[in-house]
Every structure is written in C-alpha cells, then in structure tokens.
Coordinates of C-alpha atoms in Angstrom, one line a residue:
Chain J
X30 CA 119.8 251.5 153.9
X31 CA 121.9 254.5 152.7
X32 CA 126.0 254.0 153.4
X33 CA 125.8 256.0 156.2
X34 CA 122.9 254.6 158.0
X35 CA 124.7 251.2 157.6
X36 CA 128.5 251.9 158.8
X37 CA 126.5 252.4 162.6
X38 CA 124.1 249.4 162.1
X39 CA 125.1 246.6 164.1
X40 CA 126.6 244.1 161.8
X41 CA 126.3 245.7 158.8
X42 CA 128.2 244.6 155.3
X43 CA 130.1 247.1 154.0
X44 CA 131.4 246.5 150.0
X45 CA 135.4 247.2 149.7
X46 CA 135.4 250.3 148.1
X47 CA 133.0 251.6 151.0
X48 CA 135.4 250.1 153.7
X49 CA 138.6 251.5 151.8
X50 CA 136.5 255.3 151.6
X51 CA 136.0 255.0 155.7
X52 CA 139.6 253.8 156.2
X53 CA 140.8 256.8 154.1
X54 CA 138.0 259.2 155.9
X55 CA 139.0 258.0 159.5
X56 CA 143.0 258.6 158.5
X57 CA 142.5 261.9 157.1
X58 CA 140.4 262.9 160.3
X59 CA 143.0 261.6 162.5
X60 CA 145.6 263.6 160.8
X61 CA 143.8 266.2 161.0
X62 CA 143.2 266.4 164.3
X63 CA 146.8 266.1 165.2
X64 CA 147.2 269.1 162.8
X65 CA 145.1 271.4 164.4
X66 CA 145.8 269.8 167.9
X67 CA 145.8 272.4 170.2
X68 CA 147.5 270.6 172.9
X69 CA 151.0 271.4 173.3
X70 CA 152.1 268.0 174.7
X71 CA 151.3 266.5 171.3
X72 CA 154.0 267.0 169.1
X73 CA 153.0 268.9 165.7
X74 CA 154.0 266.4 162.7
X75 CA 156.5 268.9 161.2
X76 CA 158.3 268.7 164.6
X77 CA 158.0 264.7 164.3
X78 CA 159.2 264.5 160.8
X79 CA 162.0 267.1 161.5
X80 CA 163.2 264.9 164.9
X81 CA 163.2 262.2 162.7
X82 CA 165.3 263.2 160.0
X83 CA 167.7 264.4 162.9
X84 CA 168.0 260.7 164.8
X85 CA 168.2 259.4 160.9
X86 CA 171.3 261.0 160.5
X87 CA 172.4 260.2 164.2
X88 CA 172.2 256.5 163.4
X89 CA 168.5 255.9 164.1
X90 CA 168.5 253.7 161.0
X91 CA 171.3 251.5 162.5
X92 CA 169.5 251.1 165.8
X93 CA 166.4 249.9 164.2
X94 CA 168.6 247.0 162.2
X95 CA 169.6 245.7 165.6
X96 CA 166.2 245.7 166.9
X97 CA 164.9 244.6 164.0
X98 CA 167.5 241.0 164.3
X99 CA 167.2 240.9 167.8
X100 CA 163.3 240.6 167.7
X101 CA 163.1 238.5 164.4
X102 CA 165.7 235.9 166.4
X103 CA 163.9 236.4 169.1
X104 CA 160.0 235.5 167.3
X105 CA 162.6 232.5 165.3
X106 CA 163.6 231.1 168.4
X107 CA 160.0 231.7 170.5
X108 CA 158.0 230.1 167.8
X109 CA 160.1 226.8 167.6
X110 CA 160.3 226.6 171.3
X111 CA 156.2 227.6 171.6
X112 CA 155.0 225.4 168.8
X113 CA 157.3 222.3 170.1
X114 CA 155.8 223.0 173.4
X115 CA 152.1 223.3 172.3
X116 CA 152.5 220.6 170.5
X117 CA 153.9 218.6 173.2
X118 CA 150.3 218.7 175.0
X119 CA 149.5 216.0 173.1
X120 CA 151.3 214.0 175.4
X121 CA 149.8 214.1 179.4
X122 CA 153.2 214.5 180.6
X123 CA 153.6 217.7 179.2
X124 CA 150.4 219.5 179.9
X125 CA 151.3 220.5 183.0
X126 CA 154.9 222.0 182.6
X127 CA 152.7 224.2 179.4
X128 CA 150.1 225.1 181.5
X129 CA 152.2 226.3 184.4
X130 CA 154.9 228.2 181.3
X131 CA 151.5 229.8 180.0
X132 CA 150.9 231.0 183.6
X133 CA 154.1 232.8 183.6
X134 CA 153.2 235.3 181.4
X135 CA 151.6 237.3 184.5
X136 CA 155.4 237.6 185.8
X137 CA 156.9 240.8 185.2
X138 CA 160.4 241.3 183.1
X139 CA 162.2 243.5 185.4
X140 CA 162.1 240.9 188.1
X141 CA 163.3 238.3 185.8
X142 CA 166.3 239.9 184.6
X143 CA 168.5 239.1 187.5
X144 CA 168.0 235.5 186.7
X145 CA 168.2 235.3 183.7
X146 CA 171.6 237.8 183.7
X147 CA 173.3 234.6 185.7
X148 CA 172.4 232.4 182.6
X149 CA 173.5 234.3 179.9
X150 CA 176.7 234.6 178.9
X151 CA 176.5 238.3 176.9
X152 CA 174.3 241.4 176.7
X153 CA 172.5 240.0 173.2
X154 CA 171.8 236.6 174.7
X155 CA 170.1 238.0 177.7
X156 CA 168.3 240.2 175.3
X157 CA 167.6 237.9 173.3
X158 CA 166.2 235.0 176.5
X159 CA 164.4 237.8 177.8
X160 CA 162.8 238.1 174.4
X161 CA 162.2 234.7 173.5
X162 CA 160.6 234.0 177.4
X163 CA 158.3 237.3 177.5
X164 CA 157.0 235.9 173.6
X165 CA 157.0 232.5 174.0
X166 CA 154.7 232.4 177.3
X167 CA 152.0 234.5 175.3
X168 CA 152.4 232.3 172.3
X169 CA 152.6 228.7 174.1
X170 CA 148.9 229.9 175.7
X171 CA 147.4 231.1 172.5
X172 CA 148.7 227.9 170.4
X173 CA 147.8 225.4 173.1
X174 CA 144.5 227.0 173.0
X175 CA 144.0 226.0 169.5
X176 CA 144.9 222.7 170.3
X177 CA 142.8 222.5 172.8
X178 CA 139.7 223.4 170.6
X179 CA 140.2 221.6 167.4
X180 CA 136.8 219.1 167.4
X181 CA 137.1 215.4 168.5
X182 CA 135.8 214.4 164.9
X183 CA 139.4 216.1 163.0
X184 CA 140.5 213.4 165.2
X185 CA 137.9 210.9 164.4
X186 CA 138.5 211.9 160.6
X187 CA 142.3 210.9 161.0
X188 CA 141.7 207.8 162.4
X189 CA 139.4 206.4 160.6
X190 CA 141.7 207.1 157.5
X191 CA 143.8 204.5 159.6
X192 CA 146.5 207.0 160.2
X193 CA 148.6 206.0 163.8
X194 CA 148.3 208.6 166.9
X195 CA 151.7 210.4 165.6
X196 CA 150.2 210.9 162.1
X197 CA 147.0 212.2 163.5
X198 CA 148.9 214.6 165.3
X199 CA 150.5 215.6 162.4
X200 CA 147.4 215.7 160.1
X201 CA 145.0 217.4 162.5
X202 CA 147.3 219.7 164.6
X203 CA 150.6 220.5 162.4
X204 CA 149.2 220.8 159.2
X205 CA 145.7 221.2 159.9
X206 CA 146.0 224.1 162.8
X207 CA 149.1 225.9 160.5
X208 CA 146.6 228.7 159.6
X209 CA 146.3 229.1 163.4
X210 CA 149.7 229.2 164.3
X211 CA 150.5 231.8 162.0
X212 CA 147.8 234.0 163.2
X213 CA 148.9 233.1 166.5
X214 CA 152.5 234.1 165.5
X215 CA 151.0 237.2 164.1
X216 CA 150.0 238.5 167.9
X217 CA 153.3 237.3 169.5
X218 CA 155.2 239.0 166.6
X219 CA 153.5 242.4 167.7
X220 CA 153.8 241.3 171.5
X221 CA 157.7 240.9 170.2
X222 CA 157.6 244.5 169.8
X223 CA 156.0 245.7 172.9
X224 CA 158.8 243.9 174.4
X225 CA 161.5 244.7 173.0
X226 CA 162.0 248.4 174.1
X227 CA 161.6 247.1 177.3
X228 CA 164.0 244.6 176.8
X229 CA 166.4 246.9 175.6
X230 CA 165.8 249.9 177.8
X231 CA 166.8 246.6 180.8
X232 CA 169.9 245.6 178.6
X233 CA 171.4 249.1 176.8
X234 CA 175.2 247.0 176.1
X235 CA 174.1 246.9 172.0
X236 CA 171.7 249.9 171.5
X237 CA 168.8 249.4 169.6
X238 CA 165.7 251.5 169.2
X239 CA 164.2 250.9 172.9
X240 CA 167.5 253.0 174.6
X241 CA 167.0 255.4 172.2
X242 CA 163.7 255.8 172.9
X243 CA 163.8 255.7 176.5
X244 CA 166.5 258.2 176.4
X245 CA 164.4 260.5 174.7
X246 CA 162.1 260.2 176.7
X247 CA 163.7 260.6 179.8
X248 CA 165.1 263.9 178.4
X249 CA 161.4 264.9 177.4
X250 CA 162.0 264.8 173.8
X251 CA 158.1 264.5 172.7
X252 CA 158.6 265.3 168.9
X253 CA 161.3 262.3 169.1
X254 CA 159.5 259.7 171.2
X255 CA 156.6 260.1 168.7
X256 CA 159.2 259.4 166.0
X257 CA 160.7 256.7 167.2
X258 CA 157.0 255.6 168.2
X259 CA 155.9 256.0 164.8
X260 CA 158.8 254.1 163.0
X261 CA 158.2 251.1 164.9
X262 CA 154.2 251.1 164.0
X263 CA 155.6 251.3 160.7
X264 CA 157.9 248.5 160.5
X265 CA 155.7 246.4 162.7
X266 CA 152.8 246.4 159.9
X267 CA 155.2 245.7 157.5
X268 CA 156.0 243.0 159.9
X269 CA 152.5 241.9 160.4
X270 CA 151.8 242.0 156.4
X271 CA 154.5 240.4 155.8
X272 CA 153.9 237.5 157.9
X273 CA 149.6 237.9 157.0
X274 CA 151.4 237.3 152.8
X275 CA 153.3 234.4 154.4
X276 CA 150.3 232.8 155.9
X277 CA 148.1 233.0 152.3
X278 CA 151.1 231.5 150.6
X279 CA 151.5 228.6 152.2
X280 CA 147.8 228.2 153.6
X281 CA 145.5 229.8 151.1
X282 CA 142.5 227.6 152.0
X283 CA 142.4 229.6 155.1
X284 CA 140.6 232.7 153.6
X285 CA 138.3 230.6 152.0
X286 CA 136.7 229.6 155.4
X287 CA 136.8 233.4 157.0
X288 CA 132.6 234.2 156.1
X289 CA 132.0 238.0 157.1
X290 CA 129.7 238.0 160.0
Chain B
X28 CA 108.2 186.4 151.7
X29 CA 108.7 189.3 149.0
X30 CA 108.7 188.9 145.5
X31 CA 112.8 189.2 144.6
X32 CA 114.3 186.3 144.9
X33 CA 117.7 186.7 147.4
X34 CA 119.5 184.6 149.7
X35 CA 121.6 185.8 152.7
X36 CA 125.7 184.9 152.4
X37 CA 128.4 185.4 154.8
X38 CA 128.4 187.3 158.1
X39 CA 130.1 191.1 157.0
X40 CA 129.1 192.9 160.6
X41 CA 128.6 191.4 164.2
X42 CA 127.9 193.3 167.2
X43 CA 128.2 190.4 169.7
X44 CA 126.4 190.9 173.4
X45 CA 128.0 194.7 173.5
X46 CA 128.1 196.5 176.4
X47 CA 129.2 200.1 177.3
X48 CA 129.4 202.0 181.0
X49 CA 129.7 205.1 181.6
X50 CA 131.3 205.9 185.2
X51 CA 129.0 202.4 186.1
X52 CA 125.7 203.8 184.5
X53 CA 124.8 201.1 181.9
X54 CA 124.7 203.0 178.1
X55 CA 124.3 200.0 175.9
X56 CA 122.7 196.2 176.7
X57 CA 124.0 193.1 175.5
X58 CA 124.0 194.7 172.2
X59 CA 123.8 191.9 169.1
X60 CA 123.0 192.4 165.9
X61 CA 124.5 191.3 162.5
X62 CA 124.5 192.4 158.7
X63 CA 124.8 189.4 156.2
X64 CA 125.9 189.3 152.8
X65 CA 122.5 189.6 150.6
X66 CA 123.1 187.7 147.2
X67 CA 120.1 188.7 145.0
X68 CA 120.8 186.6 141.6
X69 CA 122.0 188.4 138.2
X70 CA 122.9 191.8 140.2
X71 CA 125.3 193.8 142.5
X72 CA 123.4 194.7 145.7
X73 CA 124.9 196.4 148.5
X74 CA 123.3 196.6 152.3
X75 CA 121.9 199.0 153.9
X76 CA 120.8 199.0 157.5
X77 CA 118.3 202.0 159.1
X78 CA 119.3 202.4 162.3
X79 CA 117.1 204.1 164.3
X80 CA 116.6 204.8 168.0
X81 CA 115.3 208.2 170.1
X82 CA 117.7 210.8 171.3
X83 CA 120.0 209.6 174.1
X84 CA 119.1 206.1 173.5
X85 CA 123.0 205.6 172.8
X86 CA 123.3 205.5 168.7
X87 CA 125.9 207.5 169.0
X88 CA 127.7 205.3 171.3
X89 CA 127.4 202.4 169.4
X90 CA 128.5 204.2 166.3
X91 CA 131.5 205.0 167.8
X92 CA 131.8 201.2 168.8
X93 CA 131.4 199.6 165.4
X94 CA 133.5 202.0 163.8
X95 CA 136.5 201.3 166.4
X96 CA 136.8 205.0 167.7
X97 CA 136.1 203.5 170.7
X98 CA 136.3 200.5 172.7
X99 CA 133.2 198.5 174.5
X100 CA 133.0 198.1 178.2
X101 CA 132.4 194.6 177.2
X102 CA 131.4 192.0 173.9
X103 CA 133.0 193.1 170.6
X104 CA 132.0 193.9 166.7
X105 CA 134.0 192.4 164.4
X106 CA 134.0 193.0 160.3
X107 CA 134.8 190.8 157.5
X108 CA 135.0 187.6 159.4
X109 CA 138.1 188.5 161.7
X110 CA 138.0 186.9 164.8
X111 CA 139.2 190.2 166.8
X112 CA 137.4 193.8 167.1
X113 CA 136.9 195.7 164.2
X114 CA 139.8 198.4 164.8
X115 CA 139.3 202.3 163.2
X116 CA 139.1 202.5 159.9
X117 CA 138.2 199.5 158.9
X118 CA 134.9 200.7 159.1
X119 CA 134.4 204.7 157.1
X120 CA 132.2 207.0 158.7
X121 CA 130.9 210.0 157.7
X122 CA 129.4 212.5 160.2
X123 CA 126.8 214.7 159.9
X124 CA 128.9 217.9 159.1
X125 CA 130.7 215.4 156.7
X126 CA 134.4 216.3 157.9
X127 CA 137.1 217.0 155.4
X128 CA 140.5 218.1 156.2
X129 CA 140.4 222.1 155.7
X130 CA 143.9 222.3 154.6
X131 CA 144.2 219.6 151.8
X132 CA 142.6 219.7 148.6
X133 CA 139.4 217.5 147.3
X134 CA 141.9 214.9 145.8
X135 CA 144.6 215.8 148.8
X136 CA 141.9 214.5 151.3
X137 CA 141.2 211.6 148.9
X138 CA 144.5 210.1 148.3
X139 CA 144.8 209.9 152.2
X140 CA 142.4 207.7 151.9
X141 CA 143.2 205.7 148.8
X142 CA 147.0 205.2 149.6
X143 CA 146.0 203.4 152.8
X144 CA 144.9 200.6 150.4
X145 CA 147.5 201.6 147.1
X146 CA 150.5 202.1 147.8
X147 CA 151.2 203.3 144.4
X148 CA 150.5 207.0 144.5
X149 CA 150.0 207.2 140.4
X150 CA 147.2 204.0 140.8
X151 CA 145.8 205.6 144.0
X152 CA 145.1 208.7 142.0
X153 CA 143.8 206.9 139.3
X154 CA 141.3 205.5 141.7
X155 CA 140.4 208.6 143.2
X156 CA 139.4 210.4 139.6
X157 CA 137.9 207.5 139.0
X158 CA 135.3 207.9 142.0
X159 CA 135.2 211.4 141.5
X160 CA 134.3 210.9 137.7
X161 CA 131.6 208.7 139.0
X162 CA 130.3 211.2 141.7
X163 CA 130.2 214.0 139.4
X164 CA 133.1 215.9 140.9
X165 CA 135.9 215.2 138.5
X166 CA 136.1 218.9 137.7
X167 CA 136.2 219.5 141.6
X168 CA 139.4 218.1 142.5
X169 CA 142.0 220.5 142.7
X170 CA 139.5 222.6 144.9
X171 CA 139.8 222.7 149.0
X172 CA 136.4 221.9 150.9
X173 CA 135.6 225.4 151.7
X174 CA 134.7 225.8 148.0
X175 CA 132.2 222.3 147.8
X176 CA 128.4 223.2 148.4
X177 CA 127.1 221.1 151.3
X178 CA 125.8 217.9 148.6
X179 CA 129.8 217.8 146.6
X180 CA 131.1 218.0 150.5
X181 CA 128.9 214.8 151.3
X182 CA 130.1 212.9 148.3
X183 CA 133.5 213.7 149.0
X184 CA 133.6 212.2 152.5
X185 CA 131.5 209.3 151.4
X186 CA 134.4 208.6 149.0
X187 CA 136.9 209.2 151.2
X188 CA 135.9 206.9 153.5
X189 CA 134.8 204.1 150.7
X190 CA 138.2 204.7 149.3
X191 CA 139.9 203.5 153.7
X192 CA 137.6 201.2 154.6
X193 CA 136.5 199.6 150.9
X194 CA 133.3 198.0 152.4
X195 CA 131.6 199.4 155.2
X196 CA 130.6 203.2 156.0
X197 CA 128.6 204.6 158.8
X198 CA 126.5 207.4 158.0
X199 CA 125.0 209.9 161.4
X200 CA 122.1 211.7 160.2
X201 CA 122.3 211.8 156.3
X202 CA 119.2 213.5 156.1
X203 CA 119.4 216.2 158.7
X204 CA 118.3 219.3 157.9
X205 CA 118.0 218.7 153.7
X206 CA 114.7 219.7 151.9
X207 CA 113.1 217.2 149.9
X208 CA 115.2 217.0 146.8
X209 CA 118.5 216.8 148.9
X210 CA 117.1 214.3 150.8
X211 CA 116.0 212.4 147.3
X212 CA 119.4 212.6 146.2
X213 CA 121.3 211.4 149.1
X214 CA 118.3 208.6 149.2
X215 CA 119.8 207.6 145.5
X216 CA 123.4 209.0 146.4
X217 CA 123.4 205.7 149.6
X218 CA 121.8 203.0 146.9
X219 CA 124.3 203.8 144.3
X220 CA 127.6 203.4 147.2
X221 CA 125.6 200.1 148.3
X222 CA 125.1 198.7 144.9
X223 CA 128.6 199.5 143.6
X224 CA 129.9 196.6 145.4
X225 CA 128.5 193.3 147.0
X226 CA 130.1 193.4 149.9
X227 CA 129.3 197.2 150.3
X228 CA 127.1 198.1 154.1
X229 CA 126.5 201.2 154.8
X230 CA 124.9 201.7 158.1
X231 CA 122.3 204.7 158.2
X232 CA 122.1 206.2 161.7
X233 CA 118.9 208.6 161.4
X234 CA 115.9 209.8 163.2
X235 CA 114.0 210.3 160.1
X236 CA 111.8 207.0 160.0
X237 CA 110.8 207.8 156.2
X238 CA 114.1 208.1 154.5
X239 CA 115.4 205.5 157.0
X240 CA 112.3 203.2 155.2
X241 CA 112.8 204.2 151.5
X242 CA 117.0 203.3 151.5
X243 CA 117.3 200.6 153.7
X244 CA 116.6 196.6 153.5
X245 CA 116.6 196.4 157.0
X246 CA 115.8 198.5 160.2
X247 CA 117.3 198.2 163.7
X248 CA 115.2 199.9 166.4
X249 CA 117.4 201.1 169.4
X250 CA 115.6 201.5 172.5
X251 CA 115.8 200.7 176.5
X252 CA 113.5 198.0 177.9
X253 CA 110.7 199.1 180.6
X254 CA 110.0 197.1 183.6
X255 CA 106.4 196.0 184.8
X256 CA 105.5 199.2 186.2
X257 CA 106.4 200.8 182.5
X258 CA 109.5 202.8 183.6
X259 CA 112.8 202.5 181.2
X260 CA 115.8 200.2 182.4
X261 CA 118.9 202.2 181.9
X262 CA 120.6 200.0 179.0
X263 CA 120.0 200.7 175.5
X264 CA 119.8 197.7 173.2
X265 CA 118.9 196.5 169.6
X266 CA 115.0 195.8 170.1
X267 CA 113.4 195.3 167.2
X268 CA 114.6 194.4 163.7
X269 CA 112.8 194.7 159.8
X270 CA 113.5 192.7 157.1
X271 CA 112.3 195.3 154.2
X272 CA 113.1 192.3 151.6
X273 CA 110.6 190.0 153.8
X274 CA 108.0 192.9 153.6
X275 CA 108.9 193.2 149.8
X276 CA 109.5 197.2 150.5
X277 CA 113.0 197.5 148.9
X278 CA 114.9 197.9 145.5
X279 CA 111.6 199.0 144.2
X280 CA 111.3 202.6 142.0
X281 CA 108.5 204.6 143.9
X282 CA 107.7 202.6 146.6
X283 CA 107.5 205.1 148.7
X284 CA 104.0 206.2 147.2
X285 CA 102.6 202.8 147.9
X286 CA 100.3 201.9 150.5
X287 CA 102.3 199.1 151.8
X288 CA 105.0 201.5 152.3
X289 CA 102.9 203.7 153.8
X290 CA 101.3 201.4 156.7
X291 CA 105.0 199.9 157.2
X292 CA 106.8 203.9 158.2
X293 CA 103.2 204.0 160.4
X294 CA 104.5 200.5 161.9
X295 CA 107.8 201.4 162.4
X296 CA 106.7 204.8 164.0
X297 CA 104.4 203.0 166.4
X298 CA 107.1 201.2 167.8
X299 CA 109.4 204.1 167.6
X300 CA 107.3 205.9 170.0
X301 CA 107.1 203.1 172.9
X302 CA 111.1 202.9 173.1

C-alpha cells in the first residue's frame, strides 16, 4: 500500500517519520490558507503578530502571569478536591453527593456567580471557586468513571495478596488508576482554560488575559482576539506537555500498555 | 490399586455441604469435597485436583468460595486444618488473564506478596529472586508486566500468589486458548509448583478434559442432578470424583500416549457430557 493510499485507509499504521511528514504537511497547509485567506474577517498573521507585539508592550505578558496562577491554583485546588471526592465513592455514603456534584456540571457559571460572590470574601477567591467548581465537576465525573471501570479481579488480585479494604483501595485505585488521573487531569487542565476567560470576563477586579480578551473583542479588535487566542493555545500545550512529561515520570509503565490500534 | 506406593495424610482442603443463592435460585448443592495430604515415600509430591464441570454449572462460584473472595449462602471451606472459613488469601489464585498490578514492577508485584509472610524486606527479596531464579525470570525483574510475553506473565502470578498463600493456588482456565507446546509447558509449569512442596494443592479449574487428565491426581466433575423425567435440578454439586493414583494414570513421563490414558479422558468425557 503506497503512503498515500494508507493515511485514508481505515486503521492504517503510519511509521513516525510518516506521521511527523503529515503533521508538518497539514501545518503548512493550514498556514497557508490563512495566508492567502481571502476573508477579511480573518485576521492576516502579520496583523496578529503586529497586535501582539502591541498588547506585549501594554502588559499582555503580566496579564497572562495572573491567569496563568489563577488557573494552576485553580487545577491544584480542583484536583485534590476531585480526586478526594472520586475517591470517596468507595464508600456508599458518598456516591450519591458525587454523582449529584458530577451532574452539576450542566449548570451554567453566570448563574452561579451570585452565590458564590456571597461566599467569597475577594475578587481572586471568587475567581478562583468559580474555577475550582466549573473544573472539579468535569473532573470528579471523568475520575469516578475510572473508578467505576477498574475490573473486579484488580480487586480480587489485592485481596488475595491479604491486603485490608483500605489497602486495596490504595493499591488498585490510588496507585494503580494514577496513569488515569493524570490523563483525566490533562482534560480538566484544558477545561481550566476554557474557563477561565469566562471566569475572568465575570470577575475583571485583577485582570488577566480573559478581560483583555473580552475587551478586545467587544471593541472588534480581530487581529487582537486572535492573539490573545493564540497565546493561550500556546501556553495551554505547554501546559498539556508539561503535565503529558509529568505523567511518563512518575508512571512510565503507562506507555507500555497504549498498543496502536 | 496403582503401581506407586502412596498413602493419604492430613485433610489440607474441605468444602463442607456448601451452598450458594443467588436472589433464592439455588447456584451450588450441598457442595463436599476434600483434598488430602498425598505422602508418596522417598519424594516431594504436591496435589493437584482437575476440576471440571460445563459452563454455567457454577465453577466459578465455587472458585470464588474456596478462595474466600466470597462468602457461601451456607456450609464453609476451610484450609490447613482451621476450624473457621478459609478467608482471602489464604488461598492464591490466579485467573485466566493472570492479573498483575500494571503499575509495579515484576519484583514490585512479588514482594507484595512475599512481605505478607516476611516481614524482612531484604529476606522477602531474597525469596522472590530466589523464585524467579527458579522460573526462569531472574533477568525479568526490574521489568513491569506490560513487557512479559503471556507464558513469563503466568509464572509471575503463579509466584505471586505461591509467595501469599504458601500452599494452595487456584488456577481458572490454565490452558485456554495456548497451542500445544504452551499447553505442555504450563502441564510441566503446574507439576513443578505442586512438587516443590508437600503440602503444595493447586486446584485446576478447566474445561479441557485432556490437560485436566495429564496434570492432575484427581478429578472433580461439577454438574446438576436430573430428576426422573431427565430435566436438571437447579443446584450444582461435586458429582463424581477420580482417583488418577487408583487408575495408576499419574506421575508417569508420557502417559498421555498410553491406552489406559486414552480410554480414561473417553471416560471422563462420557460423563462430562451427561452433567
């Protein structure tokens, strides 16, 4: 099967160099056709680069810092509180109060904000709850999911190595699902994101990158919003890469079970 | 009688009138059955019991039971001469897809296992190389289970579980889907864990009557009752039991070729089919 007979076959295998030619080829087309675009709602990437260099030297750099803490607490605090919580389901009395938290997540923030103003105590906190509530319900689900479908016999294992019902928690859901949680952390990190111009375009007492971008945008600012847009992808794959190069460090057996399919 | 001389010692296993419901439909009968000590002069010899029964008869359930995963509706097995159920782990099991912890290394998911028994980690690890050494999989330690072909995961788990429960292991379906050299070398791979101790039992749940014939002393045949009119009673018990030694069928190189073998898996498949 010639290479490009197979990138269209259904579950072909692609070597890595063939994979890294198509990732290249698919970049360079996409570039291209925002070169050559002739739309004139889609900013031209001189006029993005240019915008950008302008909001760098308005303080665009600072913003992002803020954002960047703000969401980084915010994932901190959301993991411990979803991972406590997921792991909590091991217990009957808790599955309910997860299952109702994970059905939260179809609540929207906006109407939320008035409560959660009453709680908090500054602008950052209610941020930062607003944050840690919109992540956490996304990542509670997706981690009490993988609870939910590790096999009965990683149980039976545990216990026939006489370990007692904390230890086989603690064998065959902390450690053994860790691999999971980070991939599951991985999502929520990128929902974190999502979120957080929201967040911030609710709550504009500190800044950040989301009331910058939403006041570009209100003023029309294309060549800006696709900055701002574009500096966020950028730090949220560094985000996701970092956290992918945290994941083989401390759970390399992991990639030893992914087979291509 | 056979021709090897062996007398039968001490009660190790008992499955005593064992019952098991499910939402009051009767899975398992007034279950009994019991493995003794077999003390053959001049040698280590293990026990090994064929278990075998059709799909749905239960096995499963009773595996589960004698390995004290879970608890019978009634009746009790007990291990080693305590007078109370056998509680998990004191019997090893190792399941068909032989089960290792993904996340620990071979000699990680070993030492849980050996420093249930040794408390000192440097004489539990000695124990563990020891076995490995002696499975061929000394070289294999520091690697995690993702990286052991199918036959290195099966000796793995077998030690594992040797290493918890010392005497006993359960084995579901050891010969499921191997071709006929695998299935030679897990025949050899059961003798050698039997024979390495004489209070070693391994109980071999299979459906293949063959390989159930060629490993084990002696056979339990799982199967429901019929009434008068021929229709099954819902209730699963142990029906008929071999003595291999009687038949003079076991410890013997090649038997399997012989014609006493032979008639005895055509036996054994006779009655397998009216359960």
């Amino acid at each position: 099967m010639n290479h490009f007979a197979a990138v269209f076959s259904p579950n072909a295998v692609l070597s890595k160099s063939a994979v890294r030619i198509l990732i290249a080829m698919q970049v360079g087309v996409a570039l291209l056709l925002w070169i050559v675009s002739p739309l004139v709602l889609f900013p031209k990437p001189g006029e993005v680069l240019g915008a950008l260099g302008d909001m760098w030297q308005q303080g665009l750099g600072g913003e992002l810092i803020t954002s960047f803490y703000l969401n980084l607490e915010a994932i901190g605090l959301a993991t411990v509180v979803s991972l406590l919580l997921a792991y909590a389901t091991v217990m009957p009395f808790f599955r309910p109060v997860v299952a109702l938290l994970s059905k939260l997540r179809f609540l929207s923030l906006v109407g939320l904000t008035f409560f959660f103003t009453l709680m908090a105590k500054s602008g950052h906190q209610l941020k930062l709850s607003l944050l840690v509530f919109s992540v956490s319900v996304f990542f509670v689900t997706g981690m009490a999911d993988v609870i939910n479908g590790i096999p009965k016999e990683e149980f039976d294992l545990a216990r026939t190595l006489r370990m007692g019902e904390w230890r086989v928690v603690w064998e065959a859901i902390v450690l053994g699902q860790a691999d999971k949680a980070f991939d599951v952390l991985r999502q929520n990190a990128a929902i974190g994101w999502m979120m957080l111009t929201m967040v911030e375009g609710i709550v504009r007492s500190e800044g950040g990158v989301g009331t910058i971008l939403l006041d570009q945008n209100h003023h029309f600012r294309l060549a800006a919003v696709f900055a701002i847009q574009l500096t966020i992808l950028m730090l949220g794959l560094l985000q996701d890469y970092g956290i992918g190069l945290t994941k083989n460090m401390f759970c390399p057996y992991a990639a030893l079970t992914l087979e291509r399919k | 009688m056979g021709n090897t001389a062996y007398s039968l010692g001490q009660t190790l296993l008992r499955i005593e009138n064992v019952c098991l419901e499910y939402d009051g439909r009767p899975v398992l009968k007034n279950v009994n059955g019991e493995v003794r000590d077999i003390i053959v002069p001049g040698r280590v010899q293990g026990q090994v019991v064929g278990f075998l029964g059709p799909s749905g008869c239960g096995k499963t359930s009773l595996f589960r039971i004698i390995a004290g995963l879970n608890p019978p509706t009634s009746g009790r097995v007990t291990v080693n001469g305590f007078d109370r159920p056998v509680r998990a782990g004191e019997v090893g099991v190792v399941s068909q897809n032989y089960p290792l912890f993904e996340h620990r290394t071979v000699l990680g998911n070993l030492m849980l296992g050996a420093k249930q028994k040794e408390k000192n980690s440097q004489a539990a690890r000695d124990k563990v190389m020891a076995l490995l050494n002696e499975f061929g999989l000394g070289d294999k330690f520091n690697l995690y289970p993702a990286q052991l072909s199918g036959g290195q995961r099966q000796r793995c788990a077998i030690i594992q579980q040797i290493l918890c429960s010392e005497h006993f292991l359960l084995m579901d379906e050891p010969f499921s889907g191997l071709d006929l050299l695998m299935l030679e070398k897990t025949c050899e791979l059961i003798t050698k864990v039997a024979d390495m101790d004489d209070l070693n039992t391994i109980i071999v749940v299979t459906h293949d009557v063959t390989a159930a014939c060629s490993v084990a002393d002696h056979l339990w045949l799982m199967g429901r009752d019929s009434d008068s009119n021929g229709n099954k009673i819902p209730g699963s018990r142990i029906v008929k039991e071999y003595n291999l030694i009687e038949r003079d069928l076991c410890w013997q190189p090649g038997i399997i070729t012989t014609a006493p073998f032979t008639d005895f898996v055509r036996e054994v498949k006779d009655e397998f089919r009216r359960l």
